[in-house]
Amino acid sequence: MTLNHDRLERDLAAQSFAAPSLTFAFYGRVSTEDNQDPASSMHWQLSLANTLIFPRGGVIVERFFDVGQSRSLPWQRRPEASRLLAALRDARRGFAAVVIGEPHRAFYGNQFGLTMPLFAHFGVQLWVPEVGGRIDPDNEGHDMVMSVFGGMSKGERNRIKVRVRTAMASQTQLEGRYLGGRPPYGYTLKDLGPHPNPAKAADGKRLRGLTPDPQTAPIVKRIFGMYLSGYGIFAIAEALTRDGLPCPSAQDPARNRHRDGHAWSKSAVRVILRNPRYTGRQVWNKQRADEVLLDVNDVALGHTAITRWNQPDKWVESKELAHEALIEQAAFDRVQEMFQQRARTGGAHRAHRSRHPYVFKSLVFCGVCGRKMQGTHSHGVAYYRCRYPQEYALSTKIEHPRTVILREDLLIRPLDTWLVQEFSPLQRRHTVAKLISQAQLEAPVPAAAVPLGPTVAECDAKLARYRAALEAGADPAVVAGWIAETQAARKLAEQGQANAAPPDKTDSISHLSEDDIIAILDDLGDLVTALGDAEPERKLDVYRNVGLSLIYHPETRTVRASVDLAAHRWDLVCVRRGT
């Protein structure tokens, strides 16, 4: 979207009787593109800024405008505001002051107190309409006014949150209105007519509600029926997968891209059994967004939103039926009672077993399905296993044994022997040669950079000449136009640098000398030589430090191991008597 305000600036400049003598950068913000037009929002904020500075001889030469960024985000976490703070540190910046047309949109809470010291430190003025011009960092009145505006901005946001949540709770409880989101498995959406809000109805928005999906609604009924008949969650999942019935991620893959959709999982069955919307009532507030500190050691970085589940007593349900029920209320209540009974009547409490350490924790992968193998103990012996139900294998067309097992002790000695040999002083020259040759084979050929316009350095040189021309007595209006044009070109050059492909890290080792690589291997060699008598936890640290990864192939009873040093790998050992 192009935000062009050159005509506005020319009109205001023509009305100004004072020649421009101070160059400004403009900063503004709009919250979301859905609720506000960014072009219109920038226009009126820029108008306020120009009205403030033009009569005093100011001209805006660069603009920073955040779109879709919440006011609660600190300046360091807003893209354009962060770029403005970086520009303050640049002695060759093309502006001497910053003007903000609407401080409510720029500062939230205590953000002004955290940001203004940076302007004062780098000698950049900050202008706002609320104080009639430049903010004096030593003026207590100015500081109090801006702090009040920050508090008002925070209060306004909190009031909006309360109003929205209260309205949504009322609409759910009294009207049973569908408030959006993904329809639960077993339902699809239907049109209920125009939106009751006249303004939204005029925009073409319509109400939608839940209606049973002919394909998946019977599956939901079958899940509840099987559970009431005594089947466990895992048995239900296996039966549905065996019969080829689509799971939620297979039924709606566009909205479940993080799932493979191959088979039913226990969690999917459990979510369906615990969802009260199948009784025909609308439910809201099952989840909440908590704002937690991004970094407890740096409060200035602000908060981040984390989605968490609410307890059932916090859910809001409609008083009346809002859509066609798939499950009777009595049957749903019985299922919830069975969940509670099974939780209370578990096996007798046993003494806690000591925690077993695994020397290859999270480092062993199944060569058939590619999943991580889980650690387990049997009769004091550590194993790694991959349990893959037969129904899952049939759905994915994988010939996978029901259980793949690898003994840990069969792997430790040959692995340690290989590592000690590979990093031994006699072998290090050969290891270095393999590293360098592999890096040369994998290193990509860099593409030639074709400049599409002036570079940042060239733009900076032009700006320096323009400032010299101003000091020599050149026409300020003409020079201001040159500066604005060059600033725009410099911004494009910076974006080109930011969008350039980053250097390939896999090639980083090719930039090291042979002595540098030997020094790294010396450090790793000292670790490897301590493997023999090391405790399991220490062994795991060493394996992770060298980037170890193990892939077990049960059909050949071999393990393919790799060590990741700048993404260079080697084959490793064969495990005899594997199962």
XYZ file of C-alpha atoms in Angstrom:
579
model
C 0.000 0.000 0.000
C 1.448 3.360 -1.063
C 1.128 6.185 1.447
C 1.715 9.357 -0.602
C 1.460 12.723 1.151
C 3.718 14.834 -1.046
C 0.782 17.022 -2.104
C -0.124 17.672 1.530
C 3.437 18.655 2.369
C 3.665 20.940 -0.670
C 0.391 22.657 0.236
C 1.447 23.209 3.823
C 4.886 24.340 2.722
C 3.291 26.932 0.426
C 1.311 28.297 3.370
C 4.437 28.606 5.505
C 6.109 32.032 5.546
C 9.279 30.764 7.217
C 11.942 28.937 5.251
C 12.598 25.421 6.511
C 15.489 25.415 8.903
C 15.003 22.195 10.891
C 14.711 18.712 9.402
C 12.336 16.254 11.065
C 11.605 12.560 11.066
C 7.947 11.628 11.538
C 6.784 8.685 13.657
C 3.267 7.248 13.763
C 1.493 3.966 14.395
C -1.768 2.252 13.482
C -2.901 -0.801 15.442
C -4.471 -3.171 12.908
C -5.223 -2.925 9.221
C -8.578 -4.651 9.764
C -10.052 -1.894 11.943
C -8.383 1.171 10.480
C -7.168 2.274 7.094
C -3.376 2.718 7.410
C -3.321 5.343 4.667
C -5.990 7.487 6.337
C -4.460 7.037 9.779
C -1.031 8.080 8.555
C -2.579 11.050 6.716
C -4.231 12.613 9.755
C -1.269 11.899 12.049
C 1.051 13.441 9.492
C -1.293 16.437 9.169
C -1.084 17.089 12.910
C 2.703 16.839 12.771
C 2.988 19.202 9.801
C 0.613 21.690 11.395
C 2.939 21.819 14.389
C 6.315 22.179 12.647
C 5.736 23.934 9.299
C 4.837 27.342 10.731
C 8.139 27.174 12.605
C 10.223 26.339 9.561
C 10.359 22.552 9.896
C 10.238 19.997 7.109
C 9.763 16.224 7.333
C 12.485 14.358 5.439
C 11.890 10.790 6.668
C 8.929 8.802 7.912
C 8.641 5.885 10.324
C 5.148 4.346 10.507
C 4.268 1.055 12.222
C 1.260 -0.852 10.855
C -0.424 -3.609 12.838
C 1.676 -3.117 15.978
C 0.077 -2.939 19.427
C 0.775 0.158 21.479
C 1.741 -2.104 24.393
C 4.865 -3.234 22.511
C 7.993 -1.285 23.534
C 9.697 0.752 20.845
C 12.498 -1.810 20.559
C 9.975 -4.460 19.422
C 8.126 -2.343 16.844
C 9.841 -2.572 13.427
C 9.662 1.101 12.447
C 10.156 2.462 15.961
C 13.191 0.208 16.352
C 14.543 1.508 13.051
C 14.039 5.065 14.315
C 15.992 4.308 17.507
C 18.793 2.872 15.382
C 18.803 6.041 13.284
C 19.287 8.139 16.427
C 22.647 6.456 16.915
C 23.757 7.315 13.386
C 25.684 10.580 13.361
C 24.987 10.862 9.616
C 21.221 10.794 9.977
C 19.371 13.274 7.799
C 17.163 14.782 10.523
C 17.750 16.788 13.670
C 14.378 16.251 15.393
C 11.455 13.828 15.549
C 7.803 14.875 15.469
C 4.876 12.717 16.648
C 1.383 13.720 15.612
C -0.495 11.565 18.150
C 1.401 10.605 21.336
C -1.463 8.295 22.375
C -0.428 5.993 19.564
C 3.297 6.272 20.216
C 3.638 5.910 23.989
C 2.001 3.424 26.347
C 2.428 3.248 30.117
C 5.994 4.173 31.040
C 7.382 3.988 27.496
C 8.019 7.733 27.320
C 10.237 7.602 30.414
C 12.232 4.754 28.838
C 12.537 6.385 25.401
C 13.063 10.108 26.003
C 16.530 9.660 27.586
C 17.725 8.213 24.251
C 16.607 11.329 22.377
C 18.335 13.535 24.941
C 21.515 11.444 24.866
C 21.898 11.629 21.088
C 20.874 15.275 20.926
C 17.683 14.754 18.903
C 14.675 16.921 19.696
C 11.214 15.406 20.181
C 8.182 17.490 19.213
C 4.524 16.742 20.099
C 1.380 18.887 19.782
C 0.444 18.382 23.458
C 3.283 20.616 24.675
C 3.094 22.956 21.692
C 6.466 22.035 20.231
C 9.754 20.631 21.528
C 9.780 18.560 24.697
C 12.263 19.868 27.238
C 13.791 16.843 29.003
C 14.534 19.022 32.048
C 10.992 20.400 32.283
C 8.995 18.585 34.965
C 5.735 19.829 33.473
C 6.517 18.291 30.091
C 7.499 15.016 31.723
C 4.283 14.930 33.744
C 2.111 15.678 30.695
C 3.678 12.878 28.656
C 3.467 10.448 31.576
C -0.237 11.242 31.936
C -0.797 10.578 28.235
C 1.011 7.243 28.569
C -1.227 6.266 31.475
C -4.318 7.341 29.549
C -3.207 5.220 26.594
C -2.793 2.189 28.841
C -6.155 2.803 30.490
C -7.866 3.128 27.111
C -6.476 -0.220 25.968
C -7.550 -1.926 29.192
C -11.067 -0.480 28.931
C -11.362 -1.754 25.376
C -10.314 -5.246 26.515
C -12.897 -5.249 29.314
C -15.687 -4.040 27.017
C -14.891 -6.612 24.332
C -14.659 -9.539 26.751
C -17.847 -8.525 28.562
C -19.719 -8.212 25.268
C -18.468 -11.611 24.061
C -19.481 -13.271 27.334
C -22.981 -11.765 27.100
C -23.398 -12.755 23.461
C -22.406 -16.326 24.289
C -24.475 -16.700 27.439
C -27.665 -14.906 26.378
C -27.693 -15.275 22.599
C -25.603 -18.410 22.054
C -23.828 -16.578 19.250
C -20.978 -18.251 17.376
C -18.011 -15.929 17.929
C -15.623 -17.301 15.344
C -12.727 -19.680 15.437
C -12.404 -23.162 13.988
C -15.645 -25.166 14.219
C -15.221 -28.304 16.330
C -14.793 -31.642 14.592
C -18.246 -32.914 13.644
C -19.642 -29.501 12.763
C -19.460 -27.117 9.858
C -20.678 -23.538 9.461
C -23.952 -22.325 8.003
C -25.284 -18.866 7.145
C -27.747 -17.409 9.673
C -28.503 -14.144 7.905
C -27.263 -10.542 8.081
C -25.186 -9.364 11.013
C -27.301 -7.694 13.748
C -24.911 -4.737 13.857
C -26.176 -2.353 11.138
C -22.703 -1.050 10.320
C -21.302 -4.562 9.902
C -24.370 -5.655 7.957
C -23.813 -2.745 5.584
C -20.274 -4.052 5.002
C -21.736 -7.408 3.972
C -20.870 -9.314 7.153
C -23.243 -12.103 8.160
C -23.859 -14.272 11.174
C -22.754 -17.880 11.068
C -23.603 -20.851 13.236
C -22.724 -24.511 13.722
C -24.507 -27.307 11.890
C -23.658 -31.053 11.898
C -21.209 -32.198 9.247
C -22.700 -35.246 7.461
C -19.259 -36.843 7.132
C -17.792 -36.343 10.615
C -20.832 -36.007 12.927
C -21.390 -39.811 12.953
C -17.742 -40.291 13.933
C -18.224 -38.068 16.987
C -21.265 -40.097 18.009
C -19.252 -43.310 17.577
C -16.446 -41.979 19.807
C -18.862 -41.205 22.639
C -20.627 -44.542 22.189
C -17.375 -46.529 22.321
C -16.184 -44.706 25.423
C -19.504 -45.313 27.201
C -19.175 -49.001 26.227
C -15.865 -49.252 28.084
C -13.276 -48.661 25.357
C -10.201 -46.664 26.330
C -8.968 -43.608 24.477
C -6.084 -45.438 22.807
C -8.330 -48.303 21.701
C -10.777 -45.816 20.180
C -7.968 -44.068 18.292
C -6.664 -47.366 16.898
C -10.140 -48.494 15.844
C -10.873 -45.242 14.004
C -7.512 -45.378 12.254
C -7.994 -49.033 11.304
C -11.359 -48.229 9.721
C -9.860 -45.385 7.688
C -11.991 -42.640 9.224
C -10.553 -39.125 8.804
C -9.033 -37.538 11.888
C -9.411 -33.755 12.490
C -6.119 -32.894 10.787
C -7.029 -35.014 7.749
C -10.537 -33.577 7.548
C -9.311 -29.953 7.579
C -5.615 -29.992 6.549
C -5.582 -26.290 5.603
C -6.163 -25.324 9.233
C -4.029 -28.092 10.726
C -0.757 -27.688 8.849
C 1.219 -28.648 11.958
C -0.326 -32.167 11.875
C 0.438 -34.924 9.395
C -3.139 -36.266 9.339
C -2.016 -39.893 9.066
C -3.904 -41.326 12.031
C -5.993 -40.604 15.091
C -4.157 -39.609 18.263
C -5.236 -40.080 21.856
C -5.236 -36.322 22.396
C -7.716 -35.800 19.533
C -10.115 -38.353 21.021
C -9.761 -36.829 24.486
C -10.488 -33.295 23.239
C -13.672 -34.482 21.540
C -14.877 -36.326 24.642
C -14.328 -33.247 26.835
C -15.937 -30.664 24.512
C -19.378 -29.518 25.812
C -20.302 -27.917 22.456
C -21.472 -31.338 21.251
C -24.445 -30.984 23.624
C -25.780 -28.082 21.520
C -24.595 -25.269 23.787
C -22.216 -22.543 22.749
C -19.044 -22.285 24.856
C -16.576 -19.420 25.107
C -13.514 -18.562 27.224
C -11.984 -22.035 27.192
C -8.647 -20.309 26.619
C -7.146 -17.037 27.739
C -4.181 -14.931 26.692
C -1.895 -14.063 29.597
C 0.654 -11.290 29.235
C 3.948 -12.340 30.797
C 7.298 -10.582 30.871
C 9.389 -11.318 27.818
C 12.552 -11.178 29.955
C 12.366 -11.001 33.743
C 15.859 -9.493 33.777
C 14.863 -6.676 31.415
C 11.404 -5.355 32.220
C 11.749 -2.658 29.550
C 11.248 -5.304 26.836
C 7.597 -5.513 27.883
C 5.234 -8.459 27.821
C 4.308 -11.214 25.408
C 0.969 -13.023 25.112
C 0.820 -16.724 26.031
C -2.340 -18.767 25.401
C -3.385 -20.946 28.341
C -6.334 -23.186 29.094
C -8.939 -22.053 31.597
C -10.494 -24.367 34.146
C -14.033 -25.532 33.246
C -15.526 -23.307 35.954
C -14.264 -20.288 33.978
C -15.986 -21.334 30.751
C -19.028 -19.356 29.608
C -21.893 -21.521 28.261
C -25.109 -20.473 26.591
C -28.256 -20.840 28.671
C -30.212 -22.234 25.766
C -29.345 -24.629 22.967
C -27.554 -22.719 20.215
C -27.176 -25.451 17.558
C -28.153 -29.036 16.904
C -26.743 -31.387 19.509
C -24.747 -34.470 18.563
C -24.681 -35.920 22.090
C -27.404 -35.892 24.737
C -26.577 -33.928 27.852
C -27.004 -37.010 30.058
C -24.549 -39.034 27.950
C -22.004 -36.195 27.993
C -22.281 -35.880 31.792
C -21.777 -39.633 32.137
C -18.582 -39.438 30.052
C -17.226 -36.688 32.305
C -18.004 -38.778 35.386
C -16.134 -41.721 33.859
C -13.116 -39.493 33.284
C -13.134 -38.490 36.930
C -13.655 -42.041 38.172
C -10.759 -43.385 36.126
C -8.573 -40.590 37.429
C -9.492 -41.432 41.037
C -9.380 -45.220 40.749
C -5.953 -45.572 39.243
C -3.532 -48.247 40.385
C -2.237 -48.365 43.930
C 0.405 -45.791 44.704
C 3.926 -47.111 44.341
C 7.142 -45.794 45.728
C 8.785 -43.469 43.241
C 11.552 -45.116 41.277
C 14.905 -43.455 40.979
C 15.303 -41.462 37.780
C 17.290 -43.415 35.194
C 19.835 -41.386 33.254
C 20.106 -42.000 29.508
C 23.432 -41.247 27.864
C 21.800 -40.763 24.442
C 18.713 -38.857 25.559
C 16.926 -37.243 22.555
C 19.814 -38.276 20.268
C 18.464 -41.613 18.943
C 16.062 -41.686 15.983
C 14.162 -44.545 14.376
C 15.431 -45.248 10.867
C 11.990 -46.479 9.732
C 9.681 -43.594 10.697
C 12.213 -40.876 11.606
C 10.771 -40.229 15.071
C 12.821 -39.897 18.254
C 13.105 -43.144 20.167
C 12.019 -43.090 23.803
C 14.178 -44.237 26.680
C 12.979 -47.097 28.878
C 14.423 -49.480 31.468
C 13.821 -53.200 31.870
C 15.526 -55.299 34.566
C 18.091 -52.571 35.128
C 19.067 -52.293 31.453
C 18.502 -49.104 29.450
C 16.791 -49.362 26.062
C 15.529 -47.000 23.383
C 12.284 -47.954 21.719
C 9.919 -46.758 19.000
C 6.376 -48.045 19.485
C 4.351 -47.683 16.294
C 0.834 -49.207 16.307
C -0.025 -51.373 13.322
C -2.962 -49.164 12.354
C -0.657 -46.147 12.134
C 1.719 -48.062 9.892
C -1.111 -49.114 7.582
C -2.385 -45.522 7.269
C 1.075 -44.211 6.380
C 1.979 -47.132 4.095
C 5.099 -47.808 6.215
C 6.303 -51.337 6.952
C 7.119 -50.575 10.555
C 7.657 -53.205 13.273
C 5.234 -52.776 16.138
C 8.171 -52.042 18.445
C 11.778 -51.193 17.568
C 14.225 -51.657 20.464
C 17.909 -50.765 20.824
C 20.028 -51.608 23.872
C 22.061 -48.714 25.146
C 25.079 -50.646 26.426
C 25.682 -52.248 23.004
C 26.290 -48.821 21.529
C 28.373 -47.012 24.137
C 31.728 -48.770 23.707
C 31.960 -48.744 19.869
C 30.774 -45.145 19.798
C 33.314 -43.969 22.368
C 36.071 -45.886 20.591
C 35.249 -44.168 17.298
C 35.174 -40.702 18.869
C 38.494 -41.193 20.636
C 40.117 -42.371 17.411
C 38.646 -39.577 15.296
C 39.806 -36.837 17.678
C 43.122 -38.406 18.685
C 46.345 -36.437 17.975
C 47.399 -38.951 15.320
C 44.079 -38.685 13.494
C 43.423 -34.936 13.771
C 45.281 -33.966 10.593
C 43.152 -36.445 8.677
C 39.988 -35.130 10.380
C 40.934 -31.565 9.471
C 41.447 -32.574 5.844
C 38.010 -34.208 5.752
C 36.418 -31.112 7.280
C 37.969 -28.750 4.761
C 37.256 -30.963 1.736
C 33.647 -31.473 2.824
C 33.204 -27.733 3.372
C 34.471 -27.014 -0.135
C 32.035 -29.526 -1.608
C 29.021 -28.166 0.306
C 29.821 -24.463 0.073
C 27.329 -22.727 -2.250
C 28.509 -20.463 -5.026
C 27.600 -16.914 -4.002
C 25.438 -15.012 -6.465
C 26.812 -11.798 -7.841
C 25.156 -8.787 -6.238
C 23.632 -6.461 -8.810
C 23.005 -2.987 -7.388
C 19.556 -1.692 -8.294
C 20.193 1.849 -7.101
C 22.522 3.967 -4.989
C 24.034 2.259 -1.979
C 23.704 3.422 1.607
C 27.247 4.812 1.528
C 26.517 6.783 -1.631
C 23.344 8.226 -0.105
C 25.256 9.223 3.033
C 27.837 10.991 0.886
C 25.080 12.916 -0.896
C 23.484 13.933 2.401
C 26.828 15.229 3.631
C 27.166 17.354 0.475
C 23.631 18.701 0.901
C 24.341 19.738 4.495
C 27.480 21.481 3.329
C 25.434 23.271 0.681
C 22.982 24.467 3.323
C 25.828 25.838 5.430
C 27.213 27.568 2.329
C 23.928 29.452 1.831
C 22.012 27.347 -0.703
C 18.229 27.693 -0.975
C 16.854 25.656 1.999
C 13.629 24.724 0.172
C 15.504 23.239 -2.770
C 18.015 21.424 -0.577
C 15.233 20.064 1.607
C 13.711 18.417 -1.486
C 17.071 16.871 -2.351
C 17.443 15.565 1.189
C 13.960 14.026 1.160
C 14.650 12.282 -2.156
C 18.002 10.953 -0.960
C 16.515 9.768 2.345
C 13.933 7.759 0.401
C 16.681 6.216 -1.743
C 18.705 5.417 1.368
C 15.697 3.656 2.912
C 15.336 1.480 -0.191
C 19.038 0.647 -0.042
C 18.732 -0.377 3.617
C 15.751 -2.596 2.802
C 17.747 -4.203 0.012
C 20.548 -5.012 2.433
C 18.084 -6.408 4.991
C 16.378 -8.614 2.388
C 19.644 -9.946 1.020
C 20.212 -13.639 1.623
C 22.288 -14.217 4.773
C 25.603 -15.970 4.424
C 25.443 -19.732 4.531
C 26.585 -20.901 7.944
C 27.533 -24.300 6.581
C 30.404 -22.581 4.828
C 31.707 -20.984 8.011
C 34.363 -23.609 8.594
C 35.953 -22.878 5.212
C 36.942 -19.460 6.560
C 38.983 -21.021 9.375
C 42.625 -21.817 9.022
C 43.969 -25.299 9.571
C 45.460 -24.233 12.911
C 42.074 -22.831 14.017
C 40.337 -26.115 13.242
C 43.044 -28.065 15.052
C 42.549 -25.862 18.119
C 38.816 -26.660 18.083
C 39.521 -30.370 17.743
C 42.010 -30.175 20.598
C 39.282 -28.856 22.866
C 36.878 -31.558 21.723
C 39.585 -34.176 22.053
C 40.066 -33.309 25.705
C 36.347 -33.924 26.223
C 36.314 -37.180 24.296
C 39.234 -38.699 26.201
C 37.211 -38.336 29.414
C 34.337 -40.461 28.079
C 35.590 -43.787 29.415
C 35.000 -43.155 33.106
C 32.408 -40.373 32.795
C 29.007 -40.473 34.448
C 25.990 -40.852 32.105
C 25.026 -37.187 32.517
C 28.588 -36.109 31.608
C 28.598 -38.408 28.587
C 25.365 -36.810 27.381
C 26.931 -33.346 27.647
C 29.901 -34.473 25.554
C 27.701 -36.070 22.907
C 25.609 -32.941 22.607
C 28.695 -30.718 22.456
C 29.955 -32.593 19.416
C 26.488 -32.562 17.807
C 25.941 -36.323 17.920
C 22.910 -37.849 16.182
C 22.114 -41.581 15.968
C 19.753 -43.284 13.504
C 18.979 -46.939 14.200
C 18.015 -49.207 11.280
C 16.404 -52.353 12.731
C 16.400 -54.287 9.436
C 20.232 -54.273 9.306
C 20.823 -53.818 13.042
C 23.124 -50.906 12.363
C 23.375 -47.381 13.625
C 24.278 -44.467 11.403
C 25.866 -41.833 13.583
C 26.792 -38.303 12.683
C 28.753 -35.582 14.448
C 27.763 -32.032 13.568
C 30.684 -29.612 13.397
C 29.551 -26.814 11.079
C 27.133 -29.325 9.497
C 29.803 -31.902 8.439
C 28.959 -35.570 8.991
C 30.583 -39.043 9.043
C 29.280 -42.598 9.138
C 29.878 -44.488 12.348
C 29.455 -47.955 13.812
C 27.626 -51.236 13.296
C 25.840 -52.601 16.367
C 25.873 -56.388 16.595
C 23.167 -58.395 18.312
C 20.683 -55.511 18.060
C 16.987 -56.347 18.313
